Every structure is written in structure tokens, then in C-alpha cells.
Amino acid sequence: MKKILCIALALVCLIPVIRTNAQDSNQKRFSMYGVAFYNLENLFDTINTNGTYDLEFSPNGARQWNNQKYWQKQHNMAYAISQMATKSTPNGPAVIGVAEIENITVLQDLVKQPEIKSWRMQIVHHDSPDRRGVDVGLLYNPRLFKVLNVTNQRLVVPSNPTLRTRDQLCVTGMLAGEKVSVLVNHWPSRLGGEERSSYLREAAAAMARRTIDSLLTDDPNQGIIFMGDLNDDPMNKSCAEVLKAMPNIKDVKEVNDIYNPFWEKLAKGIGTLAYRGSWNLFDQIVMNGYFTKYADKKDKPQLTFVRADVLNMEFLRTNEGDRQGYPLRTYSGGVFLNGYSDHFPTQIYLVKEIAQ
């Protein structure tokens, strides 16, 4: 009798396990991948190499930029990047586009910082002709993204032959077994006024759009992710009309259509930087139809967009004064604040079904 009772109790205990396993076998499993962008706000070393703007970021310059400040800045940037990891992306974003970096050396120092060293991130960098001496670059996790090809495009504006700005970086690789091209941009600033300088950003947008169209002509079955500090908002002409980035995902019908998830963010009052009491969202990540409803027409599981975030985490924000809530930058009014950047980072998340 005792033996029969023990067997009965054992069977009762097994029922929840059997049900759980049965449910798990019927549920789809997914992997998530983060794609981020961050303007690192003047990540300069302490060596004056160009004699003009670079003098500011040297021990003898106006900012008295010394080793202590440099390494504190590196620590802060690495910590901020480390906080981009989530429960679904414990090793951080697969790729991170960066702007306002002086050279490859500062990125090599960055990826070695203890906060992100275990991610073993690799670097794609190219020296640009920018007058301020800043470039764009790409950090990537080689376990998640495999680089196939790298190209750089130089912006030439005939009506402004002396223009020297950041080159546009295009890195094509394999993300989750699928071909994805990542474009990293830092468009010309609004120096001289938004309207007077808008033609420069529209020219940059036109060049970026040509690159996107060329990539899709060569291979229409690939994903395109375009990111950067555009110095324009999603609804400005450069983004909305020239780049043709749409605010509504339901309007994205074809692979060459572009969706901008950050248009909705700014419409809700969420930005990445503030100026005179108003928010802007210059730091955008947009994608082609490959990652949206268009991907549902494929025969195999595809990377699919699920959400976009402005990473305005509390430690990145100023907590007092008339700039409360704004990004906590490195300097303000010539005073070293030991902050992070004058921009919040942004990130999108992509999911892919795991084959059973």
C-alpha cells in the first residue's frame, strides 16, 4: 500500500514538469540583438597633433586636458556603454556606432576599460578630414557580428569647396547569420544657424541615400541600418524628404523603404540633447524594410525590429540647476563636470527566431 501511494505521489509531482516541457516545445524561442549609437562628446587624447583645435584638448590648452581627466572620461564612457546591456543582451549591443572620437587610439583605450573589456569589442575606424579632428567609428562584438567589407564616403558640396567634415562609414557584415550593412554618420553642424546650414545636411542625406540605394541594388536581400548624429531632427527635410525615413512602420512596404522609430519619440517630447529649453533628437537609428513587415514575406526567420529606446538613464542626466534632466556633459562653461556626453545614446532591438 505504501509503495502504491509513493508511486501515485511521484506521478502527481511529475505532472507540472510534463506540462511545462510540453508548453516549452510548442513555444517559439528568440534571440535579441542590440544596435546602438553614441556621440562620445570630444573623446580626445591629450596630445596636440593638429595644433589648432586639438590644443584645447591638451594639458596646456583651455580645458587643461590631462591624463587624469582623459582616463576619467574613458571610464565614464565605458560605464555608460556597459549599461546598454539588458537581460536579453547580457554582452551588450552587437554593434555600437560612435561619433566625436579623435582617432583609433582613443577607441583602443575605450574597449580595454574594465567595464566592457570582457565583451572583447573590435573596432572599425577611418581618419576623416574634419576640421575639428573628430571621426566616426564602429565598435562590434565579434561573437555577434562578422565584418565582411568596409567603405568610406567623402562628402563634397560644390557650392562649398572648403567643406571638411566627417566621412560616412559603411560596414557590411553578418548579424545573426544575415547580411546587414551598418552606416555610421555625423552630419555637418548647425553652425551659422539651422536654415543657413541645412543644405549641408541635405547633401549628406542625399549621399547616404545613394549609398543605401546602391547597396540594395547590389543585394536587395540585406538589412540596412543607418545611424548617427545627424544634427537634424526626424521631421527635418534632410531626414524626412531626402533620406525618406518614414515615421509610421505601417507605411514601410518594400525593402528600400526606410523606417525611423525615433520620430515618434521626439513627438512625445523625448530627445537626446537639449538647447535653450527645447529637446532635439539628432541621434537616430533608422532601418530599411528588411527588418519590418517586409521581412515577414521571407521563407526563413528574419531579424525583426521590436523597439527603440533613448537611453536617458538617471546617471547620464544633470540633477540640478537650470539644466536639470539634460545630459550630464564633460564640461559646461569651461568647468570640468566629470560627466559623460552632451548627447544621450540610442539603441534599437532586433529579434530572430531560433530554429528548433
CSV table of C-alpha atoms in Angstrom, one decimal:
chain,number,residue,atom,x,y,z
A,1,MET,CA,0.0,0.0,0.0
A,2,LYS,CA,2.8,2.4,0.9
A,3,LYS,CA,4.6,1.5,-2.4
A,4,ILE,CA,1.4,2.3,-4.4
A,5,LEU,CA,1.0,5.6,-2.5
A,6,CYS,CA,4.6,6.6,-3.2
A,7,ILE,CA,4.2,5.9,-6.9
A,8,ALA,CA,1.0,7.9,-7.1
A,9,LEU,CA,2.6,10.9,-5.4
A,10,ALA,CA,5.5,10.7,-7.7
A,11,LEU,CA,3.2,10.8,-10.8
A,12,VAL,CA,1.4,13.8,-9.3
A,13,CYS,CA,4.7,15.6,-8.9
A,14,LEU,CA,5.7,14.9,-12.5
A,15,ILE,CA,2.5,16.4,-14.0
A,16,PRO,CA,3.6,20.1,-13.8
A,17,VAL,CA,7.0,19.2,-15.3
A,18,ILE,CA,5.5,17.3,-18.2
A,19,ARG,CA,3.1,20.2,-18.9
A,20,THR,CA,5.9,22.7,-18.7
A,21,ASN,CA,8.1,20.8,-21.1
A,22,ALA,CA,5.2,20.3,-23.5
A,23,GLN,CA,4.5,24.0,-23.4
A,24,ASP,CA,8.1,24.9,-24.0
A,25,SER,CA,8.3,22.6,-27.0
A,26,ASN,CA,5.4,24.5,-28.6
A,27,GLN,CA,6.7,28.0,-27.8
A,28,LYS,CA,8.9,29.9,-30.1
A,29,ARG,CA,12.3,30.9,-28.9
A,30,PHE,CA,14.1,34.1,-29.9
A,31,SER,CA,17.5,35.7,-29.7
A,32,MET,CA,17.7,39.5,-29.2
A,33,TYR,CA,20.4,41.8,-30.6
A,34,GLY,CA,21.1,45.4,-29.7
A,35,VAL,CA,22.3,48.1,-32.2
A,36,ALA,CA,23.3,51.3,-30.6
A,37,PHE,CA,24.7,54.8,-31.3
A,38,TYR,CA,26.5,57.2,-29.0
A,39,ASN,CA,28.1,60.6,-29.5
A,40,LEU,CA,31.0,60.4,-27.1
A,41,GLU,CA,31.4,64.2,-26.9
A,42,ASN,CA,35.0,65.1,-27.8
A,43,LEU,CA,36.8,61.9,-26.8
A,44,PHE,CA,40.3,63.3,-27.4
A,45,ASP,CA,43.6,62.1,-26.2
A,46,THR,CA,46.0,64.6,-24.5
A,47,ILE,CA,48.4,65.0,-27.4
A,48,ASN,CA,48.2,68.1,-29.6
A,49,THR,CA,48.6,66.7,-33.1
A,50,ASN,CA,46.9,69.4,-35.3
A,51,GLY,CA,48.0,72.5,-33.4
A,52,THR,CA,44.7,74.3,-33.6
A,53,TYR,CA,41.5,72.8,-32.2
A,54,ASP,CA,43.5,70.0,-30.6
A,55,LEU,CA,45.4,72.5,-28.4
A,56,GLU,CA,42.2,72.8,-26.4
A,57,PHE,CA,42.4,69.2,-25.5
A,58,SER,CA,45.9,69.2,-24.2
A,59,PRO,CA,47.5,69.9,-20.8
A,60,ASN,CA,48.4,73.4,-21.9
A,61,GLY,CA,45.0,74.2,-23.5
A,62,ALA,CA,42.0,76.0,-22.2
A,63,ARG,CA,40.5,72.8,-20.8
A,64,GLN,CA,43.8,71.6,-19.2
A,65,TRP,CA,43.0,68.2,-20.7
A,66,ASN,CA,45.5,66.0,-18.8
A,67,ASN,CA,45.8,62.2,-18.2
A,68,GLN,CA,43.6,62.2,-15.1
A,69,LYS,CA,40.7,63.8,-17.0
A,70,TYR,CA,41.3,61.6,-20.1
A,71,TRP,CA,41.2,58.4,-18.1
A,72,GLN,CA,38.2,59.5,-16.1
A,73,LYS,CA,36.4,60.3,-19.4
A,74,GLN,CA,37.3,56.8,-20.7
A,75,HIS,CA,35.9,55.2,-17.5
A,76,ASN,CA,32.7,57.2,-17.8
A,77,MET,CA,32.2,56.3,-21.4
A,78,ALA,CA,32.9,52.6,-20.8
A,79,TYR,CA,30.5,52.6,-17.8
A,80,ALA,CA,27.8,54.2,-19.9
A,81,ILE,CA,28.3,51.7,-22.7
A,82,SER,CA,28.2,48.8,-20.2
A,83,GLN,CA,24.7,49.9,-19.1
A,84,MET,CA,23.5,49.3,-22.6
A,85,ALA,CA,23.4,45.6,-21.8
A,86,THR,CA,20.0,44.1,-20.9
A,87,LYS,CA,18.8,40.7,-19.6
A,88,SER,CA,18.2,39.7,-23.2
A,89,THR,CA,21.5,41.2,-24.4
A,90,PRO,CA,23.9,40.4,-21.5
A,91,ASN,CA,27.0,41.0,-23.6
A,92,GLY,CA,25.8,44.4,-24.7
A,93,PRO,CA,24.9,45.6,-28.2
A,94,ALA,CA,26.2,43.7,-31.2
A,95,VAL,CA,27.3,46.9,-32.8
A,96,ILE,CA,27.8,50.5,-31.5
A,97,GLY,CA,28.3,53.4,-33.8
A,98,VAL,CA,30.3,56.2,-32.2
A,99,ALA,CA,30.9,59.9,-33.1
A,100,GLU,CA,33.3,62.7,-31.9
A,101,ILE,CA,36.3,60.4,-31.4
A,102,GLU,CA,39.7,61.8,-32.3
A,103,ASN,CA,41.4,58.7,-33.6
A,104,ILE,CA,41.7,54.9,-33.3
A,105,THR,CA,43.8,55.1,-30.2
A,106,VAL,CA,41.1,56.5,-28.0
A,107,LEU,CA,38.8,53.7,-29.2
A,108,GLN,CA,41.5,51.1,-28.4
A,109,ASP,CA,41.8,52.6,-24.9
A,110,LEU,CA,38.0,52.5,-24.6
A,111,VAL,CA,37.4,48.8,-25.4
A,112,LYS,CA,40.1,47.9,-22.9
A,113,GLN,CA,38.3,49.6,-20.0
A,114,PRO,CA,37.4,47.1,-17.3
A,115,GLU,CA,33.6,47.9,-17.6
A,116,ILE,CA,33.5,46.4,-21.1
A,117,LYS,CA,36.7,44.6,-21.6
A,118,SER,CA,35.1,41.2,-21.3
A,119,TRP,CA,32.9,42.0,-24.3
A,120,ARG,CA,36.2,41.9,-26.4
A,121,MET,CA,34.8,44.5,-28.8
A,122,GLN,CA,36.6,45.1,-32.1
A,123,ILE,CA,37.0,48.5,-33.9
A,124,VAL,CA,36.3,49.9,-37.4
A,125,HIS,CA,37.8,53.4,-37.8
A,126,HIS,CA,38.8,55.8,-40.5
A,127,ASP,CA,40.5,59.1,-40.3
A,128,SER,CA,38.3,61.9,-41.7
A,129,PRO,CA,39.3,65.4,-43.0
A,130,ASP,CA,37.1,67.1,-40.4
A,131,ARG,CA,38.4,70.5,-39.3
A,132,ARG,CA,37.9,69.7,-35.6
A,133,GLY,CA,39.7,66.4,-35.9
A,134,VAL,CA,36.8,64.2,-35.0
A,135,ASP,CA,35.7,61.0,-36.7
A,136,VAL,CA,33.0,58.3,-36.6
A,137,GLY,CA,33.7,54.6,-35.9
A,138,LEU,CA,32.1,51.3,-35.2
A,139,LEU,CA,32.6,49.0,-32.2
A,140,TYR,CA,31.3,45.5,-32.6
A,141,ASN,CA,31.2,42.2,-30.7
A,142,PRO,CA,32.9,39.6,-33.0
A,143,ARG,CA,30.8,36.8,-31.5
A,144,LEU,CA,27.7,38.6,-32.8
A,145,PHE,CA,28.8,40.5,-35.9
A,146,LYS,CA,31.3,39.4,-38.5
A,147,VAL,CA,32.7,42.1,-40.7
A,148,LEU,CA,32.8,41.4,-44.5
A,149,ASN,CA,33.5,44.8,-46.0
A,150,VAL,CA,34.3,48.4,-45.1
A,151,THR,CA,33.9,51.5,-47.3
A,152,ASN,CA,34.0,55.3,-46.6
A,153,GLN,CA,32.3,58.1,-48.5
A,154,ARG,CA,33.6,61.7,-48.5
A,155,LEU,CA,31.0,64.5,-48.7
A,156,VAL,CA,31.7,67.0,-51.4
A,157,VAL,CA,29.5,70.0,-51.8
A,158,PRO,CA,30.4,72.0,-55.0
A,159,SER,CA,28.9,75.3,-53.6
A,160,ASN,CA,31.1,74.9,-50.5
A,161,PRO,CA,34.5,73.6,-51.8
A,162,THR,CA,36.3,74.3,-48.5
A,163,LEU,CA,33.9,72.0,-46.5
A,164,ARG,CA,35.8,69.5,-44.4
A,165,THR,CA,33.5,67.2,-42.4
A,166,ARG,CA,33.3,63.6,-41.3
A,167,ASP,CA,33.3,60.8,-43.8
A,168,GLN,CA,30.4,58.4,-43.9
A,169,LEU,CA,31.3,54.9,-42.8
A,170,CYS,CA,29.7,51.8,-44.2
A,171,VAL,CA,30.4,48.4,-42.6
A,172,THR,CA,28.8,45.3,-44.1
A,173,GLY,CA,28.8,42.1,-42.1
A,174,MET,CA,26.8,39.1,-40.8
A,175,LEU,CA,24.5,39.7,-37.9
A,176,ALA,CA,22.7,36.6,-36.6
A,177,GLY,CA,23.6,34.8,-39.8
A,178,GLU,CA,22.1,37.5,-42.0
A,179,LYS,CA,23.8,40.2,-44.2
A,180,VAL,CA,23.5,43.6,-42.7
A,181,SER,CA,25.1,46.9,-43.7
A,182,VAL,CA,25.6,49.5,-41.0
A,183,LEU,CA,26.1,53.1,-42.0
A,184,VAL,CA,27.6,55.5,-39.3
A,185,ASN,CA,27.2,59.3,-39.9
A,186,HIS,CA,27.9,62.6,-38.2
A,187,TRP,CA,26.4,65.2,-40.5
A,188,PRO,CA,27.6,68.9,-40.6
A,189,SER,CA,26.6,71.0,-37.7
A,190,ARG,CA,24.2,73.9,-37.4
A,191,LEU,CA,27.0,76.4,-37.0
A,192,GLY,CA,25.8,79.7,-38.5
A,193,GLY,CA,22.1,78.8,-38.0
A,194,GLU,CA,19.8,75.9,-38.8
A,195,GLU,CA,18.4,77.3,-42.0
A,196,ARG,CA,21.7,78.7,-43.4
A,197,SER,CA,23.5,75.3,-42.9
A,198,SER,CA,20.6,73.0,-43.8
A,199,TYR,CA,21.8,72.5,-47.4
A,200,LEU,CA,24.9,70.8,-46.0
A,201,ARG,CA,22.9,68.2,-44.1
A,202,GLU,CA,20.6,67.7,-47.0
A,203,ALA,CA,23.7,67.0,-49.2
A,204,ALA,CA,24.9,64.5,-46.6
A,205,ALA,CA,21.4,62.9,-46.5
A,206,ALA,CA,21.4,62.6,-50.3
A,207,MET,CA,24.8,60.9,-50.3
A,208,ALA,CA,23.7,58.5,-47.6
A,209,ARG,CA,20.5,57.7,-49.6
A,210,ARG,CA,22.6,57.0,-52.7
A,211,THR,CA,24.7,54.6,-50.6
A,212,ILE,CA,21.6,52.8,-49.3
A,213,ASP,CA,20.1,52.5,-52.8
A,214,SER,CA,23.4,51.2,-54.2
A,215,LEU,CA,23.7,48.6,-51.5
A,216,LEU,CA,20.2,47.4,-52.2
A,217,THR,CA,20.7,47.3,-56.0
A,218,ASP,CA,23.7,45.0,-55.4
A,219,ASP,CA,21.8,42.8,-53.0
A,220,PRO,CA,18.2,43.5,-52.2
A,221,ASN,CA,18.1,40.7,-49.7
A,222,GLN,CA,20.0,42.5,-47.0
A,223,GLY,CA,19.3,44.7,-44.0
A,224,ILE,CA,20.4,48.3,-43.9
A,225,ILE,CA,20.8,50.2,-40.6
A,226,PHE,CA,21.7,53.9,-40.8
A,227,MET,CA,22.7,55.7,-37.6
A,228,GLY,CA,24.4,58.9,-36.5
A,229,ASP,CA,24.4,62.3,-35.0
A,230,LEU,CA,22.5,64.0,-37.9
A,231,ASN,CA,22.3,67.5,-36.4
A,232,ASP,CA,18.7,67.4,-37.6
A,233,ASP,CA,15.5,66.0,-36.1
A,234,PRO,CA,13.5,63.2,-37.8
A,235,MET,CA,11.0,65.6,-39.3
A,236,ASN,CA,13.6,68.0,-40.8
A,237,LYS,CA,13.9,68.0,-44.6
A,238,SER,CA,17.2,66.1,-44.6
A,239,CYS,CA,15.7,63.1,-42.8
A,240,ALA,CA,12.1,63.1,-43.9
A,241,GLU,CA,12.4,64.2,-47.5
A,242,VAL,CA,15.9,63.5,-48.7
A,243,LEU,CA,16.7,60.3,-46.7
A,244,LYS,CA,13.0,59.5,-46.9
A,245,ALA,CA,12.8,58.0,-43.4
A,246,MET,CA,9.1,57.4,-42.5
A,247,PRO,CA,7.5,57.9,-39.1
A,248,ASN,CA,4.9,55.1,-39.4
A,249,ILE,CA,6.0,51.5,-39.6
A,250,LYS,CA,2.8,50.5,-41.4
A,251,ASP,CA,3.9,52.6,-44.4
A,252,VAL,CA,7.0,50.5,-44.8
A,253,LYS,CA,6.0,48.1,-47.6
A,254,GLU,CA,9.2,47.5,-49.6
A,255,VAL,CA,12.8,46.6,-48.8
A,256,ASN,CA,14.0,50.0,-49.9
A,257,ASP,CA,11.6,51.9,-47.7
A,258,ILE,CA,13.1,53.5,-44.6
A,259,TYR,CA,11.6,53.5,-41.1
A,260,ASN,CA,12.6,55.9,-38.4
A,261,PRO,CA,11.3,54.8,-34.9
A,262,PHE,CA,12.7,57.9,-33.3
A,263,TRP,CA,10.2,60.3,-35.0
A,264,GLU,CA,7.6,59.1,-32.5
A,265,LYS,CA,9.9,59.5,-29.6
A,266,LEU,CA,10.5,63.2,-30.3
A,267,ALA,CA,6.8,63.7,-30.9
A,268,LYS,CA,6.3,62.6,-27.3
A,269,GLY,CA,8.9,65.1,-26.0
A,270,ILE,CA,11.8,62.6,-25.7
A,271,GLY,CA,15.1,63.8,-27.1
A,272,THR,CA,18.8,63.1,-27.0
A,273,LEU,CA,20.0,66.6,-26.4
A,274,ALA,CA,18.5,69.9,-25.3
A,275,TYR,CA,19.1,73.5,-26.3
A,276,ARG,CA,17.5,76.6,-24.7
A,277,GLY,CA,14.8,74.6,-23.1
A,278,SER,CA,13.8,72.5,-26.1
A,279,TRP,CA,14.6,68.9,-26.9
A,280,ASN,CA,16.1,67.7,-30.1
A,281,LEU,CA,16.6,64.1,-31.3
A,282,PHE,CA,19.7,64.2,-33.5
A,283,ASP,CA,20.9,60.7,-32.6
A,284,GLN,CA,18.9,58.5,-34.8
A,285,ILE,CA,18.9,54.9,-35.9
A,286,VAL,CA,16.8,54.0,-38.9
A,287,MET,CA,16.4,50.8,-40.9
A,288,ASN,CA,15.1,49.5,-44.2
A,289,GLY,CA,12.0,47.3,-44.7
A,290,TYR,CA,14.1,44.2,-44.3
A,291,PHE,CA,13.5,44.5,-40.5
A,292,THR,CA,9.8,45.3,-40.6
A,293,LYS,CA,6.7,43.8,-42.2
A,294,TYR,CA,8.7,43.2,-45.4
A,295,ALA,CA,10.7,40.5,-43.6
A,296,ASP,CA,7.5,38.6,-42.9
A,297,LYS,CA,7.4,37.7,-46.6
A,298,LYS,CA,10.7,35.8,-46.4
A,299,ASP,CA,10.8,32.0,-46.2
A,300,LYS,CA,13.2,31.8,-43.3
A,301,PRO,CA,13.2,33.5,-39.9
A,302,GLN,CA,14.5,37.1,-40.2
A,303,LEU,CA,15.8,39.7,-37.9
A,304,THR,CA,12.8,41.8,-36.9
A,305,PHE,CA,12.6,45.2,-35.2
A,306,VAL,CA,10.9,45.2,-31.9
A,307,ARG,CA,11.6,48.5,-30.2
A,308,ALA,CA,13.8,51.7,-30.0
A,309,ASP,CA,15.0,53.5,-26.9
A,310,VAL,CA,16.6,56.8,-25.9
A,311,LEU,CA,18.9,55.7,-23.1
A,312,ASN,CA,18.3,58.7,-20.8
A,313,MET,CA,19.4,56.8,-17.7
A,314,GLU,CA,19.4,58.7,-14.5
A,315,PHE,CA,23.2,58.7,-14.1
A,316,LEU,CA,23.5,60.3,-17.5
A,317,ARG,CA,21.3,63.2,-16.5
A,318,THR,CA,22.0,66.5,-14.8
A,319,ASN,CA,20.1,66.5,-11.5
A,320,GLU,CA,20.1,70.2,-10.5
A,321,GLY,CA,20.1,73.7,-11.8
A,322,ASP,CA,18.5,75.1,-15.0
A,323,ARG,CA,19.8,72.1,-16.9
A,324,GLN,CA,18.1,69.5,-14.8
A,325,GLY,CA,17.2,66.5,-16.9
A,326,TYR,CA,19.6,67.4,-19.6
A,327,PRO,CA,22.6,65.1,-20.5
A,328,LEU,CA,25.4,65.4,-18.0
A,329,ARG,CA,28.3,66.6,-20.2
A,330,THR,CA,32.0,66.5,-19.6
A,331,TYR,CA,32.4,70.3,-19.5
A,332,SER,CA,30.0,73.2,-19.1
A,333,GLY,CA,31.0,76.8,-19.1
A,334,GLY,CA,34.6,75.8,-19.1
A,335,VAL,CA,34.2,73.8,-15.9
A,336,PHE,CA,35.1,70.1,-15.8
A,337,LEU,CA,31.9,68.3,-14.6
A,338,ASN,CA,33.3,64.7,-14.8
A,339,GLY,CA,30.2,63.8,-16.8
A,340,TYR,CA,29.5,61.7,-19.9
A,341,SER,CA,28.3,63.4,-23.0
A,342,ASP,CA,26.0,66.2,-24.2
A,343,HIS,CA,24.0,63.5,-26.0
A,344,PHE,CA,22.1,60.5,-24.7
A,345,PRO,CA,22.8,57.3,-26.5
A,346,THR,CA,20.1,55.5,-28.6
A,347,GLN,CA,19.5,51.8,-29.2
A,348,ILE,CA,17.2,49.6,-31.3
A,349,TYR,CA,16.5,45.9,-30.6
A,350,LEU,CA,16.1,43.2,-33.2
A,351,VAL,CA,14.9,39.6,-32.6
A,352,LYS,CA,15.3,36.4,-34.5
A,353,GLU,CA,13.5,33.1,-34.0
A,354,ILE,CA,15.8,30.3,-33.0
A,355,ALA,CA,15.5,27.2,-35.2
A,356,GLN,CA,14.1,24.3,-33.2
